[in-house]
Amino acid sequence: MSILVVGSVAFDTLKTPYGERQKILGGAATYFSLSASYFTDVRVVAVVGEDFLPANEAVMNQRGVDTRGIQHVAGTTFHWTGEYGENINEAKTLNTELNVFERFEPQIPAEYGDTDFLFLANIDPVLQTRVRDAMPNVKLVGGDTMNYWISGHRANLDRMLKRVDVLLINDTEAKMLAGDNGLPRAARKVLAMGPRALVIKHGEYGATIFFRDGEFAGGHHPFRAPALPLDEVRDPTGAGDSFAGGFMGYIASQGEISRRVLKHAMFYGSVMGSFSVERFGTERLQSLSREEIDERFEIFRELTHLD
Amino acid sequence: MSILVVGSVAFDTLKTPYGERQKILGGAATYFSLSASYFTDVRVVAVVGEDFLPANEAVMNQRGVDTRGIQHVAGTTFHWTGEYGENINEAKTLNTELNVFERFEPQIPAEYGDTDFLFLANIDPVLQTRVRDAMPNVKLVGGDTMNYWISGHRANLDRMLKRVDVLLINDTEAKMLAGDNGLPRAARKVLAMGPRALVIKHGEYGATIFFRDGEFAGGHHPFRAPALPLDEVRDPTGAGDSFAGGFMGYIASQGEISRRVLKHAMFYGSVMGSFSVERFGTERLQSLSREEIDERFEIFRELTHLD
C-alpha cells in the first residue's frame, strides 16, 4: 500500500547541548517520509526553492521515496532556526523564514491518484482540507496541527478535523483544542470534533491513543506506547513527524485497519521517534534496517509487558 | 508476610483546583500503610502529638494496620500546608510545621521484631540507616528520599543508599542524585551507589524501574508502568507514597522476590497511586476493595499490552 504525505520540506539551522548544524535537511514531510519508507511506498507533495539541491532530494530517493510531487519554484526554501536548552523537549524558535512555503499550493500529481493512505502534516488547515478533498478514495487519513492554527484559525481547523480519521497532536495542543485540562476528557472532546482516533504525544514519556466509541472494534480503553528512556537526545527535531511516519507507515503496510494494528502502529511510531533523536537531523533515519527497527520494537515490548 | 513503614504521620492543610481541606490526616507513612494494607500486614513507626485523636488512628486500624509503633508525645503533630495550581503535579509548600516530627527518634516495638519487609519513607537518612540497622533480617528494604537530603546531607544519604534494596524517587531527584540529565545513565549511577533496583516516578506519566546488572534475574531491560490517564486529579498529595505502598505491599504478599514480581508490583503501585488522587486525602484509600484494585490492574494491562 502507498502513502502520501503533504507538508514542509525545509532546511533547519539548530543548536542543541550536543552541537549545532547549519541548514541541514529537515521539514515534517521529510522526517515523515524517511520514517514511513521502512514500512511502505511513500510519496511526497511539498515545495522547495532554488537552494534545494539534487543531493537533498536524493536523500529521500535513496530510501525509495517518490518525490515527483515536490514542486521546485523560484525563491528560497523554508528555513527554520531554533535551539534546545537544558530541557531538550522544548524547542526555542529563533527565526522562521517561510520563503516559498508561504505560498505553498499543494498539487497532487496524476500519478499519485491511486494512493491508499494520506498524511496531512502541519500546514494551513485550508490546504489540508483541500488535499483531503482531492483524495476522496484513501482508506485512512492522518493529520497534524499546532497551536498557531488552534488559536488563530479555528473555523478552518474545525472543517479539517471533520475530514481526518486519526489526529496526532501533543498534550498542550490537545488541551488547548478541547479547552480542558483533563486529558481523557479533552480527548473525548477532540474526538467529538471529527477524528475516529486521537494520538496524544507526551514527548519523552511516549504517546496515548484514544478511540472514539464504536470505532476500531476491540475495546474502548486507550492504549499507551512509552518512549524509550535514552541517555542522549542529540536532536529532538522531527521526533513527532518520525513518530507519525512509523505510525502511518506501519498501518499502510497491514492488510486491515483494526485496533490491534493501531496499537502496534503506536509502538512502531515510538520506535521511529526514538531512532530519529539519536543523531542530528535525518541522519539516523537514512541508515536504518528493518532488523534494527524490529529489534527495538522488542525492547519496547520488554519495557511494557508483564509476561 | 508483614511490612513495617517508618515515616511521617501528619496533618495536611491543602488547596487544589477542586477545593480545600483543613488539617486532614496525611503523612507518608499513613498513605503508605493504607495502600499496602490491601496486600499484606502492615506495621507503622511514627510520632504524633496530643492533637492526634483516636479517630485519626482508627482510620489506620480499620484497615488492619498495626499502629503500636506510633509514639504519642507532648506537643503538636507535623502539619504541612500547601497548594496545587494549574499544574496539578507541582505542590507549592506554604508552610511546614515539623512540631513533634522534628525530634522523631524511631523506636521499633519488640513485637515488630519478626517483620519481613521494611519501607523507609522520606525522613532524615541518619534515622533511615539506624532503623535499617535495627532490622537486619528483613528480606527487602525499600526507601524514599528528597532533594533536601540529596543536596544538603549527602554523606548521610550515601550511607543509607548502601543499605536499601529498592530506592523510589522522582525524575528530578534521580537526576540530582546522579548529577546527570540522561535518565538511563542517571539510573545506572544511582544503582552504583547501592540499591539493587531503582524506581523513578514520572508523576502523571507513570514510573520506570531500572535493575542493577545481575540482580533480579530475568533480563536487564528497564520496565515502565504507566499512570492512568485521569480526568480529575482532585488531590495529588500522597500519590508517591500510595505507589510505594502498593509496590512494596504487593511484593510482601508474594512468595518470591523476582523480576516478574517487581514488574507486577510496578503496576500495583500505579493502581494505588491512581486511586489515591481521585479524592482528597486518604478518603479513597480507606474504602477500596481488592476487586476494585484488580479490575484497575486489568485496565492498566489493556492500556499497555499489545495482544
PDB file of N, CA, C and O in Angstrom, chain A residues 86 171 181-185 188 202 204-205 210 221-224 226-227 229-232 259-260 263-264 267 297 299 301-307, chain B residues 18 86 171 181-185 188 202 204-205 210 221-224 226-227 229-232 259-260 263-264 267 297 299 301-307:
ATOM      1  N   GLU A  86      18.521  23.171  28.246  1.00  0.00           N
ATOM      2  CA  GLU A  86      18.612  22.105  29.238  1.00  0.00           C
ATOM      3  C   GLU A  86      17.434  21.144  29.100  1.00  0.00           C
ATOM      4  O   GLU A  86      17.589  19.938  29.147  1.00  0.00           O
ATOM      5  N   ASP A 171       0.222  16.950  24.110  1.00  0.00           N
ATOM      6  CA  ASP A 171      -0.633  17.227  25.277  1.00  0.00           C
ATOM      7  C   ASP A 171      -1.163  18.656  25.275  1.00  0.00           C
ATOM      8  O   ASP A 171      -2.358  18.886  25.476  1.00  0.00           O
ATOM      9  N   ASN A 181      -8.330  20.713  30.740  1.00  0.00           N
ATOM     10  CA  ASN A 181      -7.042  20.207  31.230  1.00  0.00           C
ATOM     11  C   ASN A 181      -7.072  18.738  31.630  1.00  0.00           C
ATOM     12  O   ASN A 181      -6.033  18.159  31.940  1.00  0.00           O
ATOM     13  N   GLY A 182      -8.252  18.135  31.669  1.00  0.00           N
ATOM     14  CA  GLY A 182      -8.338  16.695  31.961  1.00  0.00           C
ATOM     15  C   GLY A 182      -8.078  15.943  30.667  1.00  0.00           C
ATOM     16  O   GLY A 182      -8.831  16.091  29.695  1.00  0.00           O
ATOM     17  N   LEU A 183      -7.023  15.148  30.628  1.00  0.00           N
ATOM     18  CA  LEU A 183      -6.588  14.571  29.352  1.00  0.00           C
ATOM     19  C   LEU A 183      -7.617  13.629  28.726  1.00  0.00           C
ATOM     20  O   LEU A 183      -7.932  13.773  27.533  1.00  0.00           O
ATOM     21  N   PRO A 184      -8.196  12.673  29.463  1.00  0.00           N
ATOM     22  CA  PRO A 184      -9.181  11.791  28.804  1.00  0.00           C
ATOM     23  C   PRO A 184     -10.421  12.576  28.359  1.00  0.00           C
ATOM     24  O   PRO A 184     -10.990  12.306  27.309  1.00  0.00           O
ATOM     25  N   ARG A 185     -10.806  13.568  29.164  1.00  0.00           N
ATOM     26  CA  ARG A 185     -11.975  14.376  28.795  1.00  0.00           C
ATOM     27  C   ARG A 185     -11.652  15.236  27.572  1.00  0.00           C
ATOM     28  O   ARG A 185     -12.460  15.358  26.644  1.00  0.00           O
ATOM     29  N   ARG A 188     -11.912  13.027  24.598  1.00  0.00           N
ATOM     30  CA  ARG A 188     -13.305  12.792  24.156  1.00  0.00           C
ATOM     31  C   ARG A 188     -13.845  14.001  23.393  1.00  0.00           C
ATOM     32  O   ARG A 188     -14.552  13.858  22.397  1.00  0.00           O
ATOM     33  N   HIS A 202       3.351  12.570  24.263  1.00  0.00           N
ATOM     34  CA  HIS A 202       3.818  13.083  25.553  1.00  0.00           C
ATOM     35  C   HIS A 202       5.322  13.332  25.572  1.00  0.00           C
ATOM     36  O   HIS A 202       5.936  13.266  26.639  1.00  0.00           O
ATOM     37  N   GLU A 204       9.022  12.878  25.889  1.00  0.00           N
ATOM     38  CA  GLU A 204       9.895  11.800  26.386  1.00  0.00           C
ATOM     39  C   GLU A 204       9.124  10.686  27.103  1.00  0.00           C
ATOM     40  O   GLU A 204       9.728   9.681  27.493  1.00  0.00           O
ATOM     41  N   TYR A 205       7.808  10.861  27.316  1.00  0.00           N
ATOM     42  CA  TYR A 205       7.043   9.823  28.002  1.00  0.00           C
ATOM     43  C   TYR A 205       6.155   9.013  27.067  1.00  0.00           C
ATOM     44  O   TYR A 205       5.302   8.261  27.521  1.00  0.00           O
ATOM     45  N   PHE A 210      -6.429   7.429  21.894  1.00  0.00           N
ATOM     46  CA  PHE A 210      -7.807   7.350  22.369  1.00  0.00           C
ATOM     47  C   PHE A 210      -8.696   7.049  21.162  1.00  0.00           C
ATOM     48  O   PHE A 210      -8.503   7.614  20.088  1.00  0.00           O
ATOM     49  N   HIS A 221     -10.830   1.065  25.709  1.00  0.00           N
ATOM     50  CA  HIS A 221      -9.775   1.684  26.509  1.00  0.00           C
ATOM     51  C   HIS A 221      -8.716   2.323  25.627  1.00  0.00           C
ATOM     52  O   HIS A 221      -8.432   1.856  24.542  1.00  0.00           O
ATOM     53  N   PRO A 222      -8.118   3.397  26.127  1.00  0.00           N
ATOM     54  CA  PRO A 222      -6.971   3.962  25.406  1.00  0.00           C
ATOM     55  C   PRO A 222      -5.776   3.015  25.483  1.00  0.00           C
ATOM     56  O   PRO A 222      -5.795   2.025  26.217  1.00  0.00           O
ATOM     57  N   PHE A 223      -4.760   3.312  24.705  1.00  0.00           N
ATOM     58  CA  PHE A 223      -3.558   2.488  24.673  1.00  0.00           C
ATOM     59  C   PHE A 223      -2.340   3.399  24.672  1.00  0.00           C
ATOM     60  O   PHE A 223      -2.303   4.391  23.942  1.00  0.00           O
ATOM     61  N   ARG A 224      -1.363   3.068  25.501  1.00  0.00           N
ATOM     62  CA  ARG A 224      -0.191   3.923  25.614  1.00  0.00           C
ATOM     63  C   ARG A 224       1.076   3.222  25.135  1.00  0.00           C
ATOM     64  O   ARG A 224       1.333   2.086  25.509  1.00  0.00           O
ATOM     65  N   PRO A 226       5.168   3.700  25.340  1.00  0.00           N
ATOM     66  CA  PRO A 226       6.172   4.518  26.027  1.00  0.00           C
ATOM     67  C   PRO A 226       7.134   5.095  25.004  1.00  0.00           C
ATOM     68  O   PRO A 226       7.121   4.705  23.844  1.00  0.00           O
ATOM     69  N   ALA A 227       7.937   6.047  25.428  1.00  0.00           N
ATOM     70  CA  ALA A 227       9.129   6.382  24.649  1.00  0.00           C
ATOM     71  C   ALA A 227      10.270   5.619  25.287  1.00  0.00           C
ATOM     72  O   ALA A 227      10.178   5.191  26.432  1.00  0.00           O
ATOM     73  N   PRO A 229      13.570   5.217  27.213  1.00  0.00           N
ATOM     74  CA  PRO A 229      14.453   6.064  28.037  1.00  0.00           C
ATOM     75  C   PRO A 229      15.829   6.129  27.372  1.00  0.00           C
ATOM     76  O   PRO A 229      16.461   5.097  27.168  1.00  0.00           O
ATOM     77  N   LEU A 230      16.255   7.318  26.979  1.00  0.00           N
ATOM     78  CA  LEU A 230      17.506   7.492  26.232  1.00  0.00           C
ATOM     79  C   LEU A 230      18.482   8.342  27.025  1.00  0.00           C
ATOM     80  O   LEU A 230      18.091   9.295  27.684  1.00  0.00           O
ATOM     81  N   ASP A 231      19.762   7.995  26.933  1.00  0.00           N
ATOM     82  CA  ASP A 231      20.780   8.814  27.583  1.00  0.00           C
ATOM     83  C   ASP A 231      21.003  10.109  26.840  1.00  0.00           C
ATOM     84  O   ASP A 231      21.156  11.162  27.436  1.00  0.00           O
ATOM     85  N   GLU A 232      21.055  10.005  25.521  1.00  0.00           N
ATOM     86  CA  GLU A 232      21.414  11.173  24.745  1.00  0.00           C
ATOM     87  C   GLU A 232      20.416  11.474  23.645  1.00  0.00           C
ATOM     88  O   GLU A 232      20.361  10.766  22.643  1.00  0.00           O
ATOM     89  N   ARG A 259      -8.052  -2.086  15.628  1.00  0.00           N
ATOM     90  CA  ARG A 259      -7.480  -1.606  16.877  1.00  0.00           C
ATOM     91  C   ARG A 259      -6.118  -2.270  17.145  1.00  0.00           C
ATOM     92  O   ARG A 259      -5.177  -1.629  17.585  1.00  0.00           O
ATOM     93  N   ARG A 260      -6.038  -3.552  16.823  1.00  0.00           N
ATOM     94  CA  ARG A 260      -4.780  -4.279  17.019  1.00  0.00           C
ATOM     95  C   ARG A 260      -3.644  -3.663  16.182  1.00  0.00           C
ATOM     96  O   ARG A 260      -2.533  -3.471  16.664  1.00  0.00           O
ATOM     97  N   LYS A 263      -2.596  -0.281  17.642  1.00  0.00           N
ATOM     98  CA  LYS A 263      -1.759  -0.422  18.835  1.00  0.00           C
ATOM     99  C   LYS A 263      -0.309  -0.738  18.441  1.00  0.00           C
ATOM    100  O   LYS A 263       0.636  -0.122  18.958  1.00  0.00           O
ATOM    101  N   HIS A 264      -0.144  -1.684  17.532  1.00  0.00           N
ATOM    102  CA  HIS A 264       1.216  -1.980  17.059  1.00  0.00           C
ATOM    103  C   HIS A 264       1.827  -0.746  16.379  1.00  0.00           C
ATOM    104  O   HIS A 264       3.016  -0.479  16.519  1.00  0.00           O
ATOM    105  N   PHE A 267       3.520   1.534  18.768  1.00  0.00           N
ATOM    106  CA  PHE A 267       4.873   1.087  19.121  1.00  0.00           C
ATOM    107  C   PHE A 267       5.868   1.432  18.009  1.00  0.00           C
ATOM    108  O   PHE A 267       6.965   1.928  18.275  1.00  0.00           O
ATOM    109  N   PHE A 297      11.604  -2.679  18.504  1.00  0.00           N
ATOM    110  CA  PHE A 297      10.200  -2.987  18.827  1.00  0.00           C
ATOM    111  C   PHE A 297      10.149  -3.982  19.988  1.00  0.00           C
ATOM    112  O   PHE A 297       9.354  -3.825  20.918  1.00  0.00           O
ATOM    113  N   ILE A 299      12.399  -4.378  22.292  1.00  0.00           N
ATOM    114  CA  ILE A 299      12.799  -3.685  23.525  1.00  0.00           C
ATOM    115  C   ILE A 299      11.593  -2.941  24.110  1.00  0.00           C
ATOM    116  O   ILE A 299      11.369  -2.947  25.320  1.00  0.00           O
ATOM    117  N   ARG A 301       8.549  -3.842  23.761  1.00  0.00           N
ATOM    118  CA  ARG A 301       7.664  -4.855  24.332  1.00  0.00           C
ATOM    119  C   ARG A 301       8.154  -5.259  25.731  1.00  0.00           C
ATOM    120  O   ARG A 301       7.365  -5.311  26.679  1.00  0.00           O
ATOM    121  N   GLU A 302       9.466  -5.481  25.851  1.00  0.00           N
ATOM    122  CA  GLU A 302      10.011  -5.860  27.171  1.00  0.00           C
ATOM    123  C   GLU A 302       9.825  -4.757  28.198  1.00  0.00           C
ATOM    124  O   GLU A 302       9.658  -5.013  29.387  1.00  0.00           O
ATOM    125  N   LEU A 303       9.880  -3.524  27.721  1.00  0.00           N
ATOM    126  CA  LEU A 303       9.742  -2.369  28.608  1.00  0.00           C
ATOM    127  C   LEU A 303       8.340  -2.260  29.195  1.00  0.00           C
ATOM    128  O   LEU A 303       8.138  -1.637  30.237  1.00  0.00           O
ATOM    129  N   THR A 304       7.360  -2.862  28.516  1.00  0.00           N
ATOM    130  CA  THR A 304       5.964  -2.602  28.890  1.00  0.00           C
ATOM    131  C   THR A 304       5.159  -3.833  29.269  1.00  0.00           C
ATOM    132  O   THR A 304       4.119  -3.698  29.903  1.00  0.00           O
ATOM    133  N   HIS A 305       5.615  -5.017  28.824  1.00  0.00           N
ATOM    134  CA  HIS A 305       4.766  -6.194  29.009  1.00  0.00           C
ATOM    135  C   HIS A 305       5.160  -6.981  30.242  1.00  0.00           C
ATOM    136  O   HIS A 305       6.342  -7.217  30.489  1.00  0.00           O
ATOM    137  N   LEU A 306       4.155  -7.394  30.994  1.00  0.00           N
ATOM    138  CA  LEU A 306       4.380  -8.057  32.277  1.00  0.00           C
ATOM    139  C   LEU A 306       5.001  -9.434  32.100  1.00  0.00           C
ATOM    140  O   LEU A 306       5.855  -9.827  32.892  1.00  0.00           O
ATOM    141  N   ASP A 307       4.554 -10.171  31.094  1.00  0.00           N
ATOM    142  CA  ASP A 307       4.991 -11.570  30.994  1.00  0.00           C
ATOM    143  C   ASP A 307       5.800 -11.840  29.732  1.00  0.00           C
ATOM    144  O   ASP A 307       5.754 -11.079  28.795  1.00  0.00           O
TER     145      ASP A 307
ATOM    146  N   TYR B  18      -9.856  21.766  43.003  1.00  0.00           N
ATOM    147  CA  TYR B  18     -11.149  21.143  43.301  1.00  0.00           C
ATOM    148  C   TYR B  18     -11.682  21.460  44.692  1.00  0.00           C
ATOM    149  O   TYR B  18     -12.745  20.984  45.070  1.00  0.00           O
ATOM    150  N   GLU B  86      -2.582  25.246  38.532  1.00  0.00           N
ATOM    151  CA  GLU B  86      -2.981  24.702  37.236  1.00  0.00           C
ATOM    152  C   GLU B  86      -2.236  23.406  36.928  1.00  0.00           C
ATOM    153  O   GLU B  86      -2.813  22.430  36.483  1.00  0.00           O
ATOM    154  N   ASP B 171      11.909  11.795  38.890  1.00  0.00           N
ATOM    155  CA  ASP B 171      12.882  12.154  37.843  1.00  0.00           C
ATOM    156  C   ASP B 171      13.890  13.192  38.326  1.00  0.00           C
ATOM    157  O   ASP B 171      15.101  13.034  38.144  1.00  0.00           O
ATOM    158  N   ASN B 181      21.683  14.373  33.486  1.00  0.00           N
ATOM    159  CA  ASN B 181      20.337  14.567  32.941  1.00  0.00           C
ATOM    160  C   ASN B 181      19.854  13.443  32.035  1.00  0.00           C
ATOM    161  O   ASN B 181      18.704  13.430  31.621  1.00  0.00           O
ATOM    162  N   GLY B 182      20.745  12.509  31.682  1.00  0.00           N
ATOM    163  CA  GLY B 182      20.317  11.342  30.902  1.00  0.00           C
ATOM    164  C   GLY B 182      19.714  10.325  31.854  1.00  0.00           C
ATOM    165  O   GLY B 182      20.399   9.844  32.755  1.00  0.00           O
ATOM    166  N   LEU B 183      18.448  10.011  31.674  1.00  0.00           N
ATOM    167  CA  LEU B 183      17.756   9.202  32.687  1.00  0.00           C
ATOM    168  C   LEU B 183      18.344   7.799  32.859  1.00  0.00           C
ATOM    169  O   LEU B 183      18.613   7.387  33.994  1.00  0.00           O
ATOM    170  N   PRO B 184      18.575   7.048  31.767  1.00  0.00           N
ATOM    171  CA  PRO B 184      19.129   5.702  31.985  1.00  0.00           C
ATOM    172  C   PRO B 184      20.526   5.758  32.604  1.00  0.00           C
ATOM    173  O   PRO B 184      20.881   4.939  33.437  1.00  0.00           O
ATOM    174  N   ARG B 185      21.309   6.761  32.198  1.00  0.00           N
ATOM    175  CA  ARG B 185      22.657   6.902  32.754  1.00  0.00           C
ATOM    176  C   ARG B 185      22.579   7.316  34.220  1.00  0.00           C
ATOM    177  O   ARG B 185      23.319   6.796  35.066  1.00  0.00           O
ATOM    178  N   ARG B 188      21.824   4.264  36.170  1.00  0.00           N
ATOM    179  CA  ARG B 188      22.986   3.402  36.407  1.00  0.00           C
ATOM    180  C   ARG B 188      23.886   3.963  37.511  1.00  0.00           C
ATOM    181  O   ARG B 188      24.407   3.234  38.341  1.00  0.00           O
ATOM    182  N   HIS B 202       7.444   9.215  37.375  1.00  0.00           N
ATOM    183  CA  HIS B 202       7.277  10.289  36.399  1.00  0.00           C
ATOM    184  C   HIS B 202       5.960  11.057  36.583  1.00  0.00           C
ATOM    185  O   HIS B 202       5.428  11.612  35.616  1.00  0.00           O
ATOM    186  N   GLU B 204       2.369  12.093  36.379  1.00  0.00           N
ATOM    187  CA  GLU B 204       1.214  11.661  35.577  1.00  0.00           C
ATOM    188  C   GLU B 204       1.570  10.688  34.456  1.00  0.00           C
ATOM    189  O   GLU B 204       0.678  10.176  33.770  1.00  0.00           O
ATOM    190  N   TYR B 205       2.884  10.446  34.237  1.00  0.00           N
ATOM    191  CA  TYR B 205       3.279   9.529  33.167  1.00  0.00           C
ATOM    192  C   TYR B 205       3.766   8.172  33.665  1.00  0.00           C
ATOM    193  O   TYR B 205       4.330   7.399  32.916  1.00  0.00           O
ATOM    194  N   PHE B 210      14.518   0.436  37.048  1.00  0.00           N
ATOM    195  CA  PHE B 210      15.808   0.041  36.475  1.00  0.00           C
ATOM    196  C   PHE B 210      16.440  -0.972  37.427  1.00  0.00           C
ATOM    197  O   PHE B 210      16.383  -0.796  38.645  1.00  0.00           O
ATOM    198  N   HIS B 221      16.595  -5.250  30.891  1.00  0.00           N
ATOM    199  CA  HIS B 221      15.892  -4.052  30.448  1.00  0.00           C
ATOM    200  C   HIS B 221      15.075  -3.432  31.574  1.00  0.00           C
ATOM    201  O   HIS B 221      14.563  -4.141  32.428  1.00  0.00           O
ATOM    202  N   PRO B 222      14.941  -2.110  31.537  1.00  0.00           N
ATOM    203  CA  PRO B 222      14.030  -1.474  32.489  1.00  0.00           C
ATOM    204  C   PRO B 222      12.577  -1.830  32.167  1.00  0.00           C
ATOM    205  O   PRO B 222      12.286  -2.423  31.124  1.00  0.00           O
ATOM    206  N   PHE B 223      11.680  -1.493  33.057  1.00  0.00           N
ATOM    207  CA  PHE B 223      10.256  -1.776  32.870  1.00  0.00           C
ATOM    208  C   PHE B 223       9.465  -0.547  33.295  1.00  0.00           C
ATOM    209  O   PHE B 223       9.738   0.055  34.329  1.00  0.00           O
ATOM    210  N   ARG B 224       8.496  -0.189  32.471  1.00  0.00           N
ATOM    211  CA  ARG B 224       7.719   1.013  32.759  1.00  0.00           C
ATOM    212  C   ARG B 224       6.248   0.697  33.026  1.00  0.00           C
ATOM    213  O   ARG B 224       5.620  -0.041  32.273  1.00  0.00           O
ATOM    214  N   PRO B 226       2.631   2.625  33.295  1.00  0.00           N
ATOM    215  CA  PRO B 226       2.045   3.938  33.019  1.00  0.00           C
ATOM    216  C   PRO B 226       1.273   4.417  34.249  1.00  0.00           C
ATOM    217  O   PRO B 226       1.059   3.645  35.176  1.00  0.00           O
ATOM    218  N   ALA B 227       0.902   5.677  34.252  1.00  0.00           N
ATOM    219  CA  ALA B 227      -0.132   6.111  35.192  1.00  0.00           C
ATOM    220  C   ALA B 227      -1.434   6.100  34.406  1.00  0.00           C
ATOM    221  O   ALA B 227      -1.430   6.106  33.178  1.00  0.00           O
ATOM    222  N   PRO B 229      -4.522   7.643  32.692  1.00  0.00           N
ATOM    223  CA  PRO B 229      -4.981   8.983  32.289  1.00  0.00           C
ATOM    224  C   PRO B 229      -6.285   9.300  33.035  1.00  0.00           C
ATOM    225  O   PRO B 229      -7.260   8.569  32.906  1.00  0.00           O
ATOM    226  N   LEU B 230      -6.277  10.340  33.854  1.00  0.00           N
ATOM    227  CA  LEU B 230      -7.425  10.670  34.702  1.00  0.00           C
ATOM    228  C   LEU B 230      -7.978  12.042  34.343  1.00  0.00           C
ATOM    229  O   LEU B 230      -7.221  12.960  34.063  1.00  0.00           O
ATOM    230  N   ASP B 231      -9.294  12.159  34.381  1.00  0.00           N
ATOM    231  CA  ASP B 231      -9.901  13.465  34.152  1.00  0.00           C
ATOM    232  C   ASP B 231      -9.698  14.392  35.336  1.00  0.00           C
ATOM    233  O   ASP B 231      -9.423  15.571  35.180  1.00  0.00           O
ATOM    234  N   GLU B 232      -9.869  13.848  36.503  1.00  0.00           N
ATOM    235  CA  GLU B 232      -9.831  14.705  37.680  1.00  0.00           C
ATOM    236  C   GLU B 232      -8.869  14.198  38.742  1.00  0.00           C
ATOM    237  O   GLU B 232      -9.139  13.213  39.414  1.00  0.00           O
ATOM    238  N   ARG B 259      12.186 -10.590  39.316  1.00  0.00           N
ATOM    239  CA  ARG B 259      11.908  -9.525  38.368  1.00  0.00           C
ATOM    240  C   ARG B 259      10.424  -9.510  37.978  1.00  0.00           C
ATOM    241  O   ARG B 259       9.803  -8.460  37.861  1.00  0.00           O
ATOM    242  N   ARG B 260       9.852 -10.703  37.817  1.00  0.00           N
ATOM    243  CA  ARG B 260       8.441 -10.803  37.462  1.00  0.00           C
ATOM    244  C   ARG B 260       7.560 -10.161  38.542  1.00  0.00           C
ATOM    245  O   ARG B 260       6.628  -9.423  38.243  1.00  0.00           O
ATOM    246  N   LYS B 263       7.888  -6.344  38.481  1.00  0.00           N
ATOM    247  CA  LYS B 263       7.133  -5.734  37.374  1.00  0.00           C
ATOM    248  C   LYS B 263       5.644  -5.633  37.727  1.00  0.00           C
ATOM    249  O   LYS B 263       5.023  -4.584  37.520  1.00  0.00           O
ATOM    250  N   HIS B 264       5.095  -6.713  38.244  1.00  0.00           N
ATOM    251  CA  HIS B 264       3.694  -6.652  38.661  1.00  0.00           C
ATOM    252  C   HIS B 264       3.511  -5.616  39.784  1.00  0.00           C
ATOM    253  O   HIS B 264       2.509  -4.910  39.825  1.00  0.00           O
ATOM    254  N   PHE B 267       2.925  -2.186  38.499  1.00  0.00           N
ATOM    255  CA  PHE B 267       1.536  -1.951  38.107  1.00  0.00           C
ATOM    256  C   PHE B 267       0.656  -1.702  39.337  1.00  0.00           C
ATOM    257  O   PHE B 267      -0.177  -0.790  39.341  1.00  0.00           O
ATOM    258  N   PHE B 297      -6.132  -3.005  37.787  1.00  0.00           N
ATOM    259  CA  PHE B 297      -4.914  -3.656  37.285  1.00  0.00           C
ATOM    260  C   PHE B 297      -5.131  -4.112  35.844  1.00  0.00           C
ATOM    261  O   PHE B 297      -4.272  -3.931  34.979  1.00  0.00           O
ATOM    262  N   ILE B 299      -7.208  -2.828  33.690  1.00  0.00           N
ATOM    263  CA  ILE B 299      -7.247  -1.633  32.831  1.00  0.00           C
ATOM    264  C   ILE B 299      -5.820  -1.211  32.472  1.00  0.00           C
ATOM    265  O   ILE B 299      -5.529  -0.850  31.330  1.00  0.00           O
ATOM    266  N   ARG B 301      -3.337  -3.209  32.263  1.00  0.00           N
ATOM    267  CA  ARG B 301      -2.829  -4.182  31.307  1.00  0.00           C
ATOM    268  C   ARG B 301      -3.325  -3.854  29.891  1.00  0.00           C
ATOM    269  O   ARG B 301      -2.560  -3.854  28.931  1.00  0.00           O
ATOM    270  N   GLU B 302      -4.630  -3.532  29.789  1.00  0.00           N
ATOM    271  CA  GLU B 302      -5.188  -3.185  28.466  1.00  0.00           C
ATOM    272  C   GLU B 302      -4.542  -1.932  27.892  1.00  0.00           C
ATOM    273  O   GLU B 302      -4.388  -1.783  26.683  1.00  0.00           O
ATOM    274  N   LEU B 303      -4.179  -1.020  28.784  1.00  0.00           N
ATOM    275  CA  LEU B 303      -3.571   0.247  28.371  1.00  0.00           C
ATOM    276  C   LEU B 303      -2.180   0.045  27.778  1.00  0.00           C
ATOM    277  O   LEU B 303      -1.703   0.880  27.007  1.00  0.00           O
ATOM    278  N   THR B 304      -1.542  -1.059  28.118  1.00  0.00           N
ATOM    279  CA  THR B 304      -0.129  -1.216  27.780  1.00  0.00           C
ATOM    280  C   THR B 304       0.209  -2.428  26.926  1.00  0.00           C
ATOM    281  O   THR B 304       1.275  -2.446  26.313  1.00  0.00           O
ATOM    282  N   HIS B 305      -0.655  -3.439  26.930  1.00  0.00           N
ATOM    283  CA  HIS B 305      -0.278  -4.696  26.276  1.00  0.00           C
ATOM    284  C   HIS B 305      -0.835  -4.783  24.866  1.00  0.00           C
ATOM    285  O   HIS B 305      -2.002  -4.480  24.624  1.00  0.00           O
ATOM    286  N   LEU B 306       0.008  -5.230  23.956  1.00  0.00           N
ATOM    287  CA  LEU B 306      -0.366  -5.255  22.544  1.00  0.00           C
ATOM    288  C   LEU B 306      -1.448  -6.287  22.260  1.00  0.00           C
ATOM    289  O   LEU B 306      -2.318  -6.040  21.423  1.00  0.00           O
ATOM    290  N   ASP B 307      -1.361  -7.429  22.899  1.00  0.00           N
ATOM    291  CA  ASP B 307      -2.281  -8.508  22.499  1.00  0.00           C
ATOM    292  C   ASP B 307      -3.214  -8.909  23.643  1.00  0.00           C
ATOM    293  O   ASP B 307      -2.939  -8.645  24.790  1.00  0.00           O
TER     294      ASP B 307
END
